[in-house]
Short mmCIF file of C-alpha atoms in Angstrom, two decimals:
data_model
loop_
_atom_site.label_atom_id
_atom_site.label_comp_id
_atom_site.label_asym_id
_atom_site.label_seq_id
_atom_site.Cartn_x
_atom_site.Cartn_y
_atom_site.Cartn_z
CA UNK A 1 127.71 -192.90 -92.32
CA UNK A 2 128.37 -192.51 -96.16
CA UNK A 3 127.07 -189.60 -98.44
CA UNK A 4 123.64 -189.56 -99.64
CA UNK A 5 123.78 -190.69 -103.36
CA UNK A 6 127.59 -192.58 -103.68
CA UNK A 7 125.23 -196.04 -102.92
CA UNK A 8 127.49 -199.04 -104.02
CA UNK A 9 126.13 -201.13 -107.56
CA UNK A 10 123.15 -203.11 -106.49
CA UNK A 11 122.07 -206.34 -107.78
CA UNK A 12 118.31 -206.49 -109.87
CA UNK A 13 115.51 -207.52 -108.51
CA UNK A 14 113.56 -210.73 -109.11
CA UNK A 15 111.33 -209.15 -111.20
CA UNK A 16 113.99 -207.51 -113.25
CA UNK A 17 115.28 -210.70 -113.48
CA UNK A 18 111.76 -212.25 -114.65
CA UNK A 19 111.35 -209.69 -117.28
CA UNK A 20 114.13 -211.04 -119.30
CA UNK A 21 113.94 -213.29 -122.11
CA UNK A 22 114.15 -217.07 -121.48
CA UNK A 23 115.56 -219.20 -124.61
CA UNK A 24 115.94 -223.44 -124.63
CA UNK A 25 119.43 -224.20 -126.24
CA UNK A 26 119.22 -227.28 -129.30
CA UNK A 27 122.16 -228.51 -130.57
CA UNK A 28 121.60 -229.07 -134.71
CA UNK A 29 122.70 -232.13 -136.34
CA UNK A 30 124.76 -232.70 -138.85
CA UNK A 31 121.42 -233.15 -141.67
CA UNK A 32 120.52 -229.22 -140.06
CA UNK A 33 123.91 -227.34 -141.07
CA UNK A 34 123.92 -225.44 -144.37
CA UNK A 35 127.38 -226.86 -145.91
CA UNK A 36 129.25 -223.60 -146.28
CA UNK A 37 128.83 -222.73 -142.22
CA UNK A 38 128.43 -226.29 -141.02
CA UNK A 39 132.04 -226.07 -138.93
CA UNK A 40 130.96 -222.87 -137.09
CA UNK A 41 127.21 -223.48 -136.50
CA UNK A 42 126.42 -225.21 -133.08
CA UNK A 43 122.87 -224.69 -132.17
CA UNK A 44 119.47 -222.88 -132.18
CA UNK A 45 118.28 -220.77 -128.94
CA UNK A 46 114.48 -220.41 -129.34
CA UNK A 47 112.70 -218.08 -127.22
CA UNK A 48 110.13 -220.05 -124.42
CA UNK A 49 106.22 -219.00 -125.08
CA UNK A 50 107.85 -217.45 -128.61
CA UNK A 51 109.02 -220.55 -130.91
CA UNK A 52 108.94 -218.12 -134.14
CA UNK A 53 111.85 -215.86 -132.16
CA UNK A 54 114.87 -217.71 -132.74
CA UNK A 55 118.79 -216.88 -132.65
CA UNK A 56 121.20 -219.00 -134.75
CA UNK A 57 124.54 -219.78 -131.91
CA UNK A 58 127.90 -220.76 -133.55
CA UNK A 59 130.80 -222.49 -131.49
CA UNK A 60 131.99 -220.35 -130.23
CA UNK A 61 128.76 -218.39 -128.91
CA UNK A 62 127.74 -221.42 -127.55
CA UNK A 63 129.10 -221.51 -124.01
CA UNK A 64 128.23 -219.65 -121.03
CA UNK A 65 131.29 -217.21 -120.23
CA UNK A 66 130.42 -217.23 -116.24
CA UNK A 67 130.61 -220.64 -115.93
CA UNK A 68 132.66 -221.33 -119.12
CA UNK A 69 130.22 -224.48 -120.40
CA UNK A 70 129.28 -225.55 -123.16
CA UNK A 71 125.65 -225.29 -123.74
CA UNK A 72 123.80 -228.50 -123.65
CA UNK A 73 121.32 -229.82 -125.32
CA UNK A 74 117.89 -228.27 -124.04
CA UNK A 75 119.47 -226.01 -121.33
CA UNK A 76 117.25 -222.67 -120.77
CA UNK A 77 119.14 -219.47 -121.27
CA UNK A 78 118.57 -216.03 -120.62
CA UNK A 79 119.27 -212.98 -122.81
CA UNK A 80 120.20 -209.79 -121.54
CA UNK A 81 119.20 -206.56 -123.81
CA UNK A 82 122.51 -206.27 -124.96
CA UNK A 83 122.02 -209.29 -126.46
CA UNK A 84 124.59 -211.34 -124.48
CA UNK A 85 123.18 -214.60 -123.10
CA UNK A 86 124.29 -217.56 -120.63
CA UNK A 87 123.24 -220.04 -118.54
CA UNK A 88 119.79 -219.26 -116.63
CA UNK A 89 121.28 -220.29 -113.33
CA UNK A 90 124.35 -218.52 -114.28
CA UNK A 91 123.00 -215.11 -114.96
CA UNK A 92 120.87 -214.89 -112.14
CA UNK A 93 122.88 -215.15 -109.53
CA UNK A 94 125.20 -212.91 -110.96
CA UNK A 95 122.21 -210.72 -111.70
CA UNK A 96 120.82 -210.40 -108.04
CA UNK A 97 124.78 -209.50 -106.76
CA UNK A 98 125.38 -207.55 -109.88
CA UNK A 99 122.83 -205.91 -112.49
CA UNK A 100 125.27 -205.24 -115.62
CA UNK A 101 126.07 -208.02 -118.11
CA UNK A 102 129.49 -209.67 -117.34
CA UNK A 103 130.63 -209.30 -120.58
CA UNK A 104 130.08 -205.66 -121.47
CA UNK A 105 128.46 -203.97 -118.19
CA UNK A 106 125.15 -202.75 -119.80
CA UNK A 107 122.90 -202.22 -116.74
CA UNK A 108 119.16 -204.08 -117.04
CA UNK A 109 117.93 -202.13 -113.91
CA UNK A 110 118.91 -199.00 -115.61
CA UNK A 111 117.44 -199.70 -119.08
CA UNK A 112 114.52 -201.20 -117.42
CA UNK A 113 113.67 -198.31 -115.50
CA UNK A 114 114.54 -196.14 -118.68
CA UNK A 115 111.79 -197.77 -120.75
CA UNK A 116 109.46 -197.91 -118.01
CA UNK A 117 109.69 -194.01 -118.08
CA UNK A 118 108.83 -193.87 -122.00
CA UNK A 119 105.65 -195.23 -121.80
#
């Protein structure tokens, strides 16, 4: 029997999960590249149901650092509220084991439940 309170990190729920932002990945051509950044800038994440909501990804942002991909071409990704994002299939599994980002361990449960309480 272990004490009351000293539960072990939890994964998030589904709906936690759900509740997070889902973005498609497009690589840009060559033609799409303003000259001075066109080395670094890889491709476009827009946000699905919200094509106005979009986040510029260069190279080296564009990779998935569970799985350590490179995004392709019309993947979906999710991003967490820390702003980190990866793979769709990639995040959620690590999600239901594990509810902090893998990069800098910001909890969604926690800041989900946080903002639930503010309204």
């Amino acid at each position: 029997m272990g004490i009351q309170g000293a539960r072990k990190q939890e994964g998030a729920s589904e709906e936690d999960i759900c509740r997070l932002p889902k973005f498609k990945f497009r690589r840009t051509e060559e033609s799409e590249k303003p000259s001075e950044i066109s080395r670094s800038y890889e491709g476009i994440m827009t946000e699905c149901g919200s094509p106005h909501n979009e986040v510029v990804l260069s190279s080296e942002d564009a990779e998935c650092c569970i799985c350590l991909s490179a995004y392709d071409d019309g993947v979906e990704l999710r991003q967490l509220p820390c702003d980190h994002h990866f793979h769709c299939a990639c995040i959620d599994k690590w999600l239901h084991i594990n509810a902090t980002c893998p990069l800098c361990k910001y909890n969604i449960v926690k800041s989900s439940n946080d903002s639930r309480e503010e309204v």
